[in-house]
Short mmCIF file of C-alpha atoms in Angstrom, two decimals:
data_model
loop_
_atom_site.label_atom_id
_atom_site.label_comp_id
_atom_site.label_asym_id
_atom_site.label_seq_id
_atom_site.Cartn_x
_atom_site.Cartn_y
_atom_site.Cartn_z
CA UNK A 1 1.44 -24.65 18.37
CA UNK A 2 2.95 -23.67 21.41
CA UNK A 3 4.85 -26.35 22.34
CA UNK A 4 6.40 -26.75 19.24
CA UNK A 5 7.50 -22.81 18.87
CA UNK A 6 8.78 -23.69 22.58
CA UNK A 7 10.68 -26.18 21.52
CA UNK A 8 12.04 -24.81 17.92
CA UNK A 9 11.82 -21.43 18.13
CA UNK A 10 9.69 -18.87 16.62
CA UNK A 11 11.35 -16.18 14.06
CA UNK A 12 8.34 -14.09 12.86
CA UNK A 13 7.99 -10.41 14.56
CA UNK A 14 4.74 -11.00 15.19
CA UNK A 15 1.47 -12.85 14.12
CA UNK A 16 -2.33 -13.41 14.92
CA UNK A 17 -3.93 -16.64 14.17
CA UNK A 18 -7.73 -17.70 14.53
CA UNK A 19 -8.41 -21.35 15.94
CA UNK A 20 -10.97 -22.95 15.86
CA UNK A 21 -12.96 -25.90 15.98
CA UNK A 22 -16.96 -27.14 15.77
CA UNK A 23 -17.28 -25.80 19.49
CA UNK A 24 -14.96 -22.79 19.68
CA UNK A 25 -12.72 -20.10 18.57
CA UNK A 26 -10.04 -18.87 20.01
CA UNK A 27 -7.47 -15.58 19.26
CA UNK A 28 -4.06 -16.46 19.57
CA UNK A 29 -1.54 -13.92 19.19
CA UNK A 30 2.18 -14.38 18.96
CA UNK A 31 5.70 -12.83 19.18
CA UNK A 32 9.60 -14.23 19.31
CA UNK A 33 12.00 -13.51 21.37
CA UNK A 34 14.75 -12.15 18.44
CA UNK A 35 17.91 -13.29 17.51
CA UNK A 36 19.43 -15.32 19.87
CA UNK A 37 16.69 -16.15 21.41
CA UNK A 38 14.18 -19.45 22.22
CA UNK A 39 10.41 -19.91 22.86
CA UNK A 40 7.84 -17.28 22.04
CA UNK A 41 5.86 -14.88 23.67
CA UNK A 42 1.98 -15.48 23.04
CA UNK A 43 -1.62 -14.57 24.24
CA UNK A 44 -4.94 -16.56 23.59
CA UNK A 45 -8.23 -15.86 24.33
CA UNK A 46 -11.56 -17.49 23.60
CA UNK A 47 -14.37 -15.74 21.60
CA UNK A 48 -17.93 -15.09 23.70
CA UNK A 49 -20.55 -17.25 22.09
CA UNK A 50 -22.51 -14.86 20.39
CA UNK A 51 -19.46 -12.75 19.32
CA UNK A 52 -16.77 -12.26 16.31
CA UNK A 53 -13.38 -10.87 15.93
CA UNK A 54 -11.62 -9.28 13.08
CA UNK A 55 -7.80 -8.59 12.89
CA UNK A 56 -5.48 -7.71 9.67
CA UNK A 57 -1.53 -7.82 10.55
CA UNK A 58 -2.06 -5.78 13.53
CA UNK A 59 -1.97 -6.71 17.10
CA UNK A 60 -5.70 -6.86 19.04
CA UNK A 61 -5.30 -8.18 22.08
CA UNK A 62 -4.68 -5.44 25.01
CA UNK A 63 -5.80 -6.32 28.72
CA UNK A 64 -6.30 -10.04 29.51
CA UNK A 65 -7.31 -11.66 32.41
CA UNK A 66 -4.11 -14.11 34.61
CA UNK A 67 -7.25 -15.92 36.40
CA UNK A 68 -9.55 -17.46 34.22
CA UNK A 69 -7.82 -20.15 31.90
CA UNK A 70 -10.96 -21.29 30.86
CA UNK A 71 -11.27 -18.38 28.65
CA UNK A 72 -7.50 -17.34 28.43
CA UNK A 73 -4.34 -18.59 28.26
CA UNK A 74 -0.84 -17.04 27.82
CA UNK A 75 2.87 -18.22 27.97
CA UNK A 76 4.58 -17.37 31.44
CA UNK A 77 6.82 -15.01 30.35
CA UNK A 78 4.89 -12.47 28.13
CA UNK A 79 4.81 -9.60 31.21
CA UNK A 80 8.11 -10.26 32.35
CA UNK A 81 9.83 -10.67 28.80
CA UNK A 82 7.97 -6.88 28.03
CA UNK A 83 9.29 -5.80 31.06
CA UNK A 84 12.87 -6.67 30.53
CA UNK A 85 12.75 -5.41 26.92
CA UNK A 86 11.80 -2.29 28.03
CA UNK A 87 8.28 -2.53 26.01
CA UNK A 88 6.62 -2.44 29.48
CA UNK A 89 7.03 -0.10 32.28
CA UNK A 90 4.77 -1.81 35.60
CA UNK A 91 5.53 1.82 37.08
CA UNK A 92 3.95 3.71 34.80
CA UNK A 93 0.45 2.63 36.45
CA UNK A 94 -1.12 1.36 33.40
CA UNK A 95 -2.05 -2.14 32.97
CA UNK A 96 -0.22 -4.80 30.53
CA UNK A 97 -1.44 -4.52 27.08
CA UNK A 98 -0.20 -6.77 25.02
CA UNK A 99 -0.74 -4.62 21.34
CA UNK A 100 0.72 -1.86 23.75
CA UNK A 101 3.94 -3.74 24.27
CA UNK A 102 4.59 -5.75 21.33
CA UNK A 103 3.25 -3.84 18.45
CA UNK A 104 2.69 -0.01 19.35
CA UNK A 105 0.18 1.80 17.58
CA UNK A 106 1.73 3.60 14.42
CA UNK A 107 -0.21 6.08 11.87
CA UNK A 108 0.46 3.62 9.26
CA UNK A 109 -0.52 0.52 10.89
CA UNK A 110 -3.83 2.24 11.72
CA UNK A 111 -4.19 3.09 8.23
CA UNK A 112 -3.13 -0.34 6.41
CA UNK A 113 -4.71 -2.62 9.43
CA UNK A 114 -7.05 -0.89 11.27
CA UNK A 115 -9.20 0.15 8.42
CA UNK A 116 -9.61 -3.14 7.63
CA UNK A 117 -11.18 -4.20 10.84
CA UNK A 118 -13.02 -0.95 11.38
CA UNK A 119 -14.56 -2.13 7.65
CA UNK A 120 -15.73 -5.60 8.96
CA UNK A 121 -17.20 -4.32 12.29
CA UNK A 122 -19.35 -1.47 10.84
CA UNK A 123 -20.65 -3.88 8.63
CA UNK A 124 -21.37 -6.84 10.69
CA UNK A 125 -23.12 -4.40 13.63
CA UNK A 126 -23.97 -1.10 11.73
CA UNK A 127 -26.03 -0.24 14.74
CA UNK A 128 -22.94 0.39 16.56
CA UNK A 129 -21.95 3.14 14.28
CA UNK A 130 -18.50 2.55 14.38
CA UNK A 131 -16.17 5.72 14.07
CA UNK A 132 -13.57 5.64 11.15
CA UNK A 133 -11.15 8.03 13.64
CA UNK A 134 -9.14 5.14 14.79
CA UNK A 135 -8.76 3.61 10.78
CA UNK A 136 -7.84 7.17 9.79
CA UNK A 137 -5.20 7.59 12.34
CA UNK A 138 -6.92 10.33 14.35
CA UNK A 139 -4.10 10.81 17.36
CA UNK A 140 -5.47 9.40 20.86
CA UNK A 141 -8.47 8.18 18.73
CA UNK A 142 -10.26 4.39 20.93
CA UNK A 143 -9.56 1.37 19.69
CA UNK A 144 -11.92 -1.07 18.34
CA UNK A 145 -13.06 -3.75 20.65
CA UNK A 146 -11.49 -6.99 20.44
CA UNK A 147 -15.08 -8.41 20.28
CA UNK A 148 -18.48 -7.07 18.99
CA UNK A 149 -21.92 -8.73 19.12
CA UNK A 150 -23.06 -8.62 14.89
CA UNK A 151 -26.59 -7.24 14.48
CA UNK A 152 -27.40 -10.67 13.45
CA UNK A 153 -25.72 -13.94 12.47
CA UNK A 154 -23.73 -14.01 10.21
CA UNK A 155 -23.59 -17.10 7.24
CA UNK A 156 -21.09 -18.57 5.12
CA UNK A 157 -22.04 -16.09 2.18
CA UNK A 158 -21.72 -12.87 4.68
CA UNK A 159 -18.54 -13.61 5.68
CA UNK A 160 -17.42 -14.11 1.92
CA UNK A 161 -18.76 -10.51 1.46
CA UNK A 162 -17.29 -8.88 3.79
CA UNK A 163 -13.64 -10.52 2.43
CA UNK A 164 -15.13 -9.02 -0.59
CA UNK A 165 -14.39 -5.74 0.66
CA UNK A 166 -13.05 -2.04 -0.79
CA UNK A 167 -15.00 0.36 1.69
CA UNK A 168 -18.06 0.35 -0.63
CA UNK A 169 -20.10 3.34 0.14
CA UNK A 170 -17.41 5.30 2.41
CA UNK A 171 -15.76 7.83 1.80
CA UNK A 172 -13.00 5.61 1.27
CA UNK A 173 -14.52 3.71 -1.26
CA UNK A 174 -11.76 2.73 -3.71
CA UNK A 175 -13.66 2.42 -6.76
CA UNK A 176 -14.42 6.15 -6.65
CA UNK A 177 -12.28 9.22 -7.52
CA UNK A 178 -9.20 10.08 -10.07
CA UNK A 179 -7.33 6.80 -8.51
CA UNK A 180 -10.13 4.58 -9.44
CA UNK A 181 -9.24 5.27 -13.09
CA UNK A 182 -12.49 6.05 -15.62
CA UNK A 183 -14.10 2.42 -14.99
CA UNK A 184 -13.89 2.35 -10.96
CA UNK A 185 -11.21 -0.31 -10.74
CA UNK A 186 -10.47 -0.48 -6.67
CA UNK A 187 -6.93 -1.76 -7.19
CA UNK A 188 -4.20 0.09 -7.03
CA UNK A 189 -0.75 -1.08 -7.83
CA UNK A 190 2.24 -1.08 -5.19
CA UNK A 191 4.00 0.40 -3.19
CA UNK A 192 1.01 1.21 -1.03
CA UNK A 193 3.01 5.06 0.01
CA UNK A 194 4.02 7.35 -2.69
CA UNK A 195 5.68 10.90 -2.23
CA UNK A 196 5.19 14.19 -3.83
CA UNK A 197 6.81 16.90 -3.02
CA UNK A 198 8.41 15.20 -0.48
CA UNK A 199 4.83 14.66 1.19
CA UNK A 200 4.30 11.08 1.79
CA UNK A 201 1.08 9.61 0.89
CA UNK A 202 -0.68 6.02 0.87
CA UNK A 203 -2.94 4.26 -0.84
CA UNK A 204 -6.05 2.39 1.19
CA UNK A 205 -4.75 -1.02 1.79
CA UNK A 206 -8.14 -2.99 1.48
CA UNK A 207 -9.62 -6.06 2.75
CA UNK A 208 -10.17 -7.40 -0.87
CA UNK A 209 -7.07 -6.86 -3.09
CA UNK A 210 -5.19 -8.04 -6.02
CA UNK A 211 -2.25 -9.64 -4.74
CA UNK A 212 -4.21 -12.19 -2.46
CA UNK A 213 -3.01 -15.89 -3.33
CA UNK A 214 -6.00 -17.54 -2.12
CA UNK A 215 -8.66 -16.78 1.05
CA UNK A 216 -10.70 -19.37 2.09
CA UNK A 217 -13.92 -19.45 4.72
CA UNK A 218 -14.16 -22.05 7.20
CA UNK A 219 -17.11 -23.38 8.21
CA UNK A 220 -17.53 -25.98 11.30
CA UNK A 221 -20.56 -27.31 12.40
CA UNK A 222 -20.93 -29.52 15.86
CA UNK A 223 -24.26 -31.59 14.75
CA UNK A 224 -22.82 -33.20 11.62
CA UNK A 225 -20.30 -35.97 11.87
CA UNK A 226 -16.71 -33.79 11.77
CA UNK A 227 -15.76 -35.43 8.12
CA UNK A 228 -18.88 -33.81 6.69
CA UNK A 229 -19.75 -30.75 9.35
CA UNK A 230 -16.32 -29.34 8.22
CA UNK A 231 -16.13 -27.16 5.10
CA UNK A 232 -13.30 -25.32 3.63
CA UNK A 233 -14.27 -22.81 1.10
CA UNK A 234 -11.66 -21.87 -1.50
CA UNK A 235 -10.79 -19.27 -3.68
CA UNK A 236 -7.97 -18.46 -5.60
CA UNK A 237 -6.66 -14.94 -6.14
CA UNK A 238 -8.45 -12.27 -5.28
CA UNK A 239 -11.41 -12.07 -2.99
CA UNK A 240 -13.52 -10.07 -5.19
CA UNK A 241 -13.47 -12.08 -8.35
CA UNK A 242 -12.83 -15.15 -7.73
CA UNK A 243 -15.71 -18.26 -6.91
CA UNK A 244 -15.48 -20.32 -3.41
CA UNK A 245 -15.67 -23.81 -3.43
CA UNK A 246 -16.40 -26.24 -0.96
CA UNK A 247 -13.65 -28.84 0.24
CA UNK A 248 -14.88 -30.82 2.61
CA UNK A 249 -12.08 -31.90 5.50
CA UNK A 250 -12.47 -35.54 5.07
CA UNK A 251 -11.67 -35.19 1.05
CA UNK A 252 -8.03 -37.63 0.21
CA UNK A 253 -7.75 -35.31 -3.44
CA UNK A 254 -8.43 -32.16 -4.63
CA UNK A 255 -9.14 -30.73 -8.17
CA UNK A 256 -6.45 -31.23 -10.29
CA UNK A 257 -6.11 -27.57 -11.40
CA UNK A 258 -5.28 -26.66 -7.95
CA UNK A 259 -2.57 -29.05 -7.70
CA UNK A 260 -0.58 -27.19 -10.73
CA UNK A 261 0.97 -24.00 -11.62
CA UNK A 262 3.86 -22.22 -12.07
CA UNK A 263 4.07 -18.77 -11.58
CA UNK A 264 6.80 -17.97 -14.08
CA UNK A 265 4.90 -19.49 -16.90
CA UNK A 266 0.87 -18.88 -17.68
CA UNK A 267 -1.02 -22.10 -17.77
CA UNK A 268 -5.04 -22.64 -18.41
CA UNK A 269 -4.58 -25.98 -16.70
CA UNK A 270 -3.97 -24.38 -13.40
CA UNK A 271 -6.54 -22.85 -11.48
CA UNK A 272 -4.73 -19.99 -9.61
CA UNK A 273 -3.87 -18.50 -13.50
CA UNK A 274 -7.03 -19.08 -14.46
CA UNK A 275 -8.85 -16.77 -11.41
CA UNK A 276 -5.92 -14.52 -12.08
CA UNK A 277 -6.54 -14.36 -15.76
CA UNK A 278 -10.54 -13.11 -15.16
CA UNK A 279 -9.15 -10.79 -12.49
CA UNK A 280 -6.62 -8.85 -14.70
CA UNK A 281 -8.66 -8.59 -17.75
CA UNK A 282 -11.35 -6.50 -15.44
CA UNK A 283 -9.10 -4.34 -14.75
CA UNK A 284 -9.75 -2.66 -18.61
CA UNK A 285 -13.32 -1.79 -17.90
CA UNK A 286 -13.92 -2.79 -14.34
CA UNK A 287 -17.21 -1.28 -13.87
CA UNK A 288 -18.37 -3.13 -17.03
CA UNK A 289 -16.83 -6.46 -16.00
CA UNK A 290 -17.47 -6.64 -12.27
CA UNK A 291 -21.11 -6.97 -13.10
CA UNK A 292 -20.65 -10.14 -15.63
CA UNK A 293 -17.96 -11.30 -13.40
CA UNK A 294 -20.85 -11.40 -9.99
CA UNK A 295 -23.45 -12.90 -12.03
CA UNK A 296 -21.45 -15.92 -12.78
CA UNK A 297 -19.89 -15.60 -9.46
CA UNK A 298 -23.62 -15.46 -7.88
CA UNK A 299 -25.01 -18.29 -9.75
CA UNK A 300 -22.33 -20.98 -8.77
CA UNK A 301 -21.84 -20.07 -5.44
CA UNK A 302 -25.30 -19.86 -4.60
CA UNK A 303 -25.91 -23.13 -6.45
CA UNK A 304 -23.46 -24.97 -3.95
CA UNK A 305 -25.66 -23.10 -0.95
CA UNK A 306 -28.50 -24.86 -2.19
CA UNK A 307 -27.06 -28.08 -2.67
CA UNK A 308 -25.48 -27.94 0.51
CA UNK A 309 -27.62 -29.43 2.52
CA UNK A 310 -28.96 -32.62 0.25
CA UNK A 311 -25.19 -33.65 -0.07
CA UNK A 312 -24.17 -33.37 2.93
CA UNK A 313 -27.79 -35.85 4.18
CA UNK A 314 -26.75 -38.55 1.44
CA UNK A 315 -23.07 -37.80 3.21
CA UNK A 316 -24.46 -38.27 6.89
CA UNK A 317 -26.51 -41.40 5.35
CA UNK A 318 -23.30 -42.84 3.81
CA UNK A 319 -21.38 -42.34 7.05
CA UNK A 320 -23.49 -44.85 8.92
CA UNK A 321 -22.68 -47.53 7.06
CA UNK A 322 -19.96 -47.41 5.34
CA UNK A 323 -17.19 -44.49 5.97
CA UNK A 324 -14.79 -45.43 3.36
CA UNK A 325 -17.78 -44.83 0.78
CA UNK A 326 -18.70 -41.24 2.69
CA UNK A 327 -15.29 -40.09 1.94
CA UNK A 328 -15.36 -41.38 -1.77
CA UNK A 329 -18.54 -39.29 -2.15
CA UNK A 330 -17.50 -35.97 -0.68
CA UNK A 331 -14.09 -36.23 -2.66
CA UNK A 332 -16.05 -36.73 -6.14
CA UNK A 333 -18.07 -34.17 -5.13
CA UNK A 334 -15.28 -31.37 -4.51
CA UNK A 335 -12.85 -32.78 -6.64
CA UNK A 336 -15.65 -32.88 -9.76
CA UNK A 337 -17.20 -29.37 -9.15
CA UNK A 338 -13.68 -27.77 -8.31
CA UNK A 339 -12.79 -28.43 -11.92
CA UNK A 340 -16.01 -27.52 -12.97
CA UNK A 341 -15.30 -24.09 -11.67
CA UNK A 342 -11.81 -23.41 -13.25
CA UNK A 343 -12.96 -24.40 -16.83
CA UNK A 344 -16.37 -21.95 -16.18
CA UNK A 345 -13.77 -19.17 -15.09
CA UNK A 346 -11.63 -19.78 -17.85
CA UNK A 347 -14.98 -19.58 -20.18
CA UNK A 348 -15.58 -16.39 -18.37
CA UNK A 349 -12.06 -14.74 -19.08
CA UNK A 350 -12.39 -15.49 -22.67
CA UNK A 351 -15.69 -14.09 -22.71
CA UNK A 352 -14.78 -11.16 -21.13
CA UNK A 353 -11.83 -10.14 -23.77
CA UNK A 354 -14.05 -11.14 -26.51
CA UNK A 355 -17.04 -8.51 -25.31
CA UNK A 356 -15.33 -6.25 -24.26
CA UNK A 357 -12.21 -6.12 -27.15
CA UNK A 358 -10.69 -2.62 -27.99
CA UNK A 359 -12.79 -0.50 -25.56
CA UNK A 360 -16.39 -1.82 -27.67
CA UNK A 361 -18.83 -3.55 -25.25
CA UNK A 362 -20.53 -6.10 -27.72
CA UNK A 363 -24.18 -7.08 -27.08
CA UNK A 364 -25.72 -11.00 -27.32
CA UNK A 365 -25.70 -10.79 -30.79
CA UNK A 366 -21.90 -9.36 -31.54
CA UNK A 367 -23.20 -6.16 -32.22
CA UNK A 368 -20.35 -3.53 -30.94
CA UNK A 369 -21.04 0.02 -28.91
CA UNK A 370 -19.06 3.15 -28.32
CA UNK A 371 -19.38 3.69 -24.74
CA UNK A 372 -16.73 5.80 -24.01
CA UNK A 373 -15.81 7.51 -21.01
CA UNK A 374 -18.47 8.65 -17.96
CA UNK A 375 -19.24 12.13 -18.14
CA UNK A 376 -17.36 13.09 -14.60
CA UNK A 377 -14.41 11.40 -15.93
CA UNK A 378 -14.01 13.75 -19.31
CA UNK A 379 -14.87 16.59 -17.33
CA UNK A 380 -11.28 15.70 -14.75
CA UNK A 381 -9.79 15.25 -18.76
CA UNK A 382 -10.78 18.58 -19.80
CA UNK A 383 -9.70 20.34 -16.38
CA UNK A 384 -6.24 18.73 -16.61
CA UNK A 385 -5.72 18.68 -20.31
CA UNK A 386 -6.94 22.40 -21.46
CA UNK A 387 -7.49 22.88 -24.42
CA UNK A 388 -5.36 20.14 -26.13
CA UNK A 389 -8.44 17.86 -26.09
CA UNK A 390 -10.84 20.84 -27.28
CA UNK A 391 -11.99 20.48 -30.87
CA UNK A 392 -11.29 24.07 -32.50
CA UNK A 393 -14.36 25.75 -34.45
CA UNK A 394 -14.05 27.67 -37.96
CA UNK A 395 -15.90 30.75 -37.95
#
């Protein structure tokens, strides 16, 4: 990566990438030089064993050590370029800080990126008790750590949950309150700031929401053969209600639904307007929904879990004698239950409009119910509405 942003140039204003391979992970974080000029100015350092990182569109890395490039590396001219910039002052007396120089803290980005990182860490190590202040833009608030040490390991299908993530059960949680709508959708539509009054406010800017393309979880594993021990899992649209599917890195096709689309034109052939098609229709009755959406969601994913490991024996089997027939195998596999998937989804969808049509919630047997509104809801109708909703009485 470097040498080829050395070579070509790098236009972004700034980016954080995660490498990493069956034996490592690195943090890599990135800058160019602006118009005019050549190379980039970047940052990597390797995670502890034992340790995770989280980062959302916001610089992490502050101090790093210039001694030990076993653990990191940087480019040679990411003081000096600060320096000449004017993003670093050596006489202030403070150390180099990379976030410090290249991407300041803001009130917004603490809001928008923070938030999300302060979401994964007090999850992944509640014992830490991590303070929202930072997220919420509390002035001179600490940072978050670059690194934390989870409570305990994490799995494939923890770190899909916490992607799956709208601050649940803080008092941020976006599926509560007037915004949330009467059925606890946590999307809310952009712009993310709004004014009133000329008083700007934002929305929370989640780890889980509705304008995600696809999200993936990678998982690399050192004592399996690297065509089998590697295992991308996909999902298309967003996080929250869509189903991961493993694609194993030595696949030579993929599903065909994932190969098609066009987002100008609504197609049940491709798989990204399929996911998007069960994730819109939720948004009617969401609280309904989301629970026939997870059950579905549940059952699949944990379906490939327990498959897992018998395919991936008759995979390590198949690799000792003949490779070419390994690869055949694992493609088949991902290719077959990749389509699989989009048709269930698109089953899903359709079942979802048809039990849920017109505001009715219809049982097993097509029997329709009046559910109406929840009870805290009407009462937010009645206290904004007066007495336009109130049904008069003749005395």
């Amino acid at each position: 990566i470097t040498d080829l942003v050395e070579k070509y140039g790098y236009a972004s204003t700034g980016e954080t990438f995660s490498i990493a391979d069956p034996n490592e992970v690195w943090i890599m974080e990135m800058i160019g030089p602006g118009p005019g000029g050549k190379g980039a100015e970047w940052v990597a350092l390797r995670v502890p064993e034992g340790y995770m990182c989280a980062h959302a569109n916001m610089s992490r890395i502050g101090e790093f050590p210039l001694d030990d490039p076993e653990n990191c590396i940087y480019s040679k001219n990411v003081i000096s370029f600060a320096k000449k910039k004017g993003f670093y002052d050596p006489k202030s007396g403070k150390p180099f800080r990379y976030c410090d120089a290249y991407d300041p803290v803001k009130p917004e980005k603490c809001l928008y990126c923070a938030s999300r990182v302060w979401s994964i860490f007090r999850r992944s190590a509640p014992s830490k008790k991590f303070s929202p202040d930072f997220a919420r833009a509390v002035k001179g608030a600490e940072r978050y750590p670059l690194f934390i040490k989870p409570d305990s390991k994490l799995s494939v299908k923890d770190v899909m949950s916490l992607m799956r993530d709208h601050y649940e059960g803080t008092p941020f949680d976006m599926t509560r309150g007037i915004d949330a709508g009467p059925f606890g959708t946590p999307n809310r539509w952009r712009p993310v700031t709004w004014k009133v009054d000329s008083v700007e406010y934002a929305w929370e800017r989640p780890i889980s929401t509705q304008q995600t393309g696809f999200s993936f979880v990678s998982q690399s594993r050192s004592y399996l053969p690297d065509a089998i021990g590697g295992v991308l899992w996909y999902g298309m649209d967003d996080t929250y209600t869509t189903c991961y599917i493993p694609l194993y890195c030595s696949i030579d096709a993929l599903p065909e639904a994932f190969t098609v689309g066009n987002i100008r034109e609504f197609s049940f052939d491709s798989a990204w307007w399929v996911f998007n098609f069960v994730a819109n229709i939720a948004n009617l009755k969401y609280s309904y929904m989301i629970k026939d959406i997870q059950k579905v969601q549940s059952e699949i994913e944990d379906n490939f879990f327990e498959l897992q490991p018998a395919i991936e024996n008759t995979a390590t089997e198949l690799a000792k004698t003949n490779p070419g027939l390994m690869k055949k195998y694992l493609t088949d596999y991902s290719v077959t239950h990749g389509q699989q998937v989009v048709k269930r989804w698109e089953k899903l969808g359709k079942d979802l409009l048809t039990k849920y049509n017109d505001g009715y919630v219809k049982n097993e047997k097509g029997w329709i119910k009046s559910v109406g509104y929840p009870e805290q809801w009407l009462r937010r109708v009645v206290k904004s509405r007066g007495g336009t909703c109130k049904v008069p009485i003749w005395k």
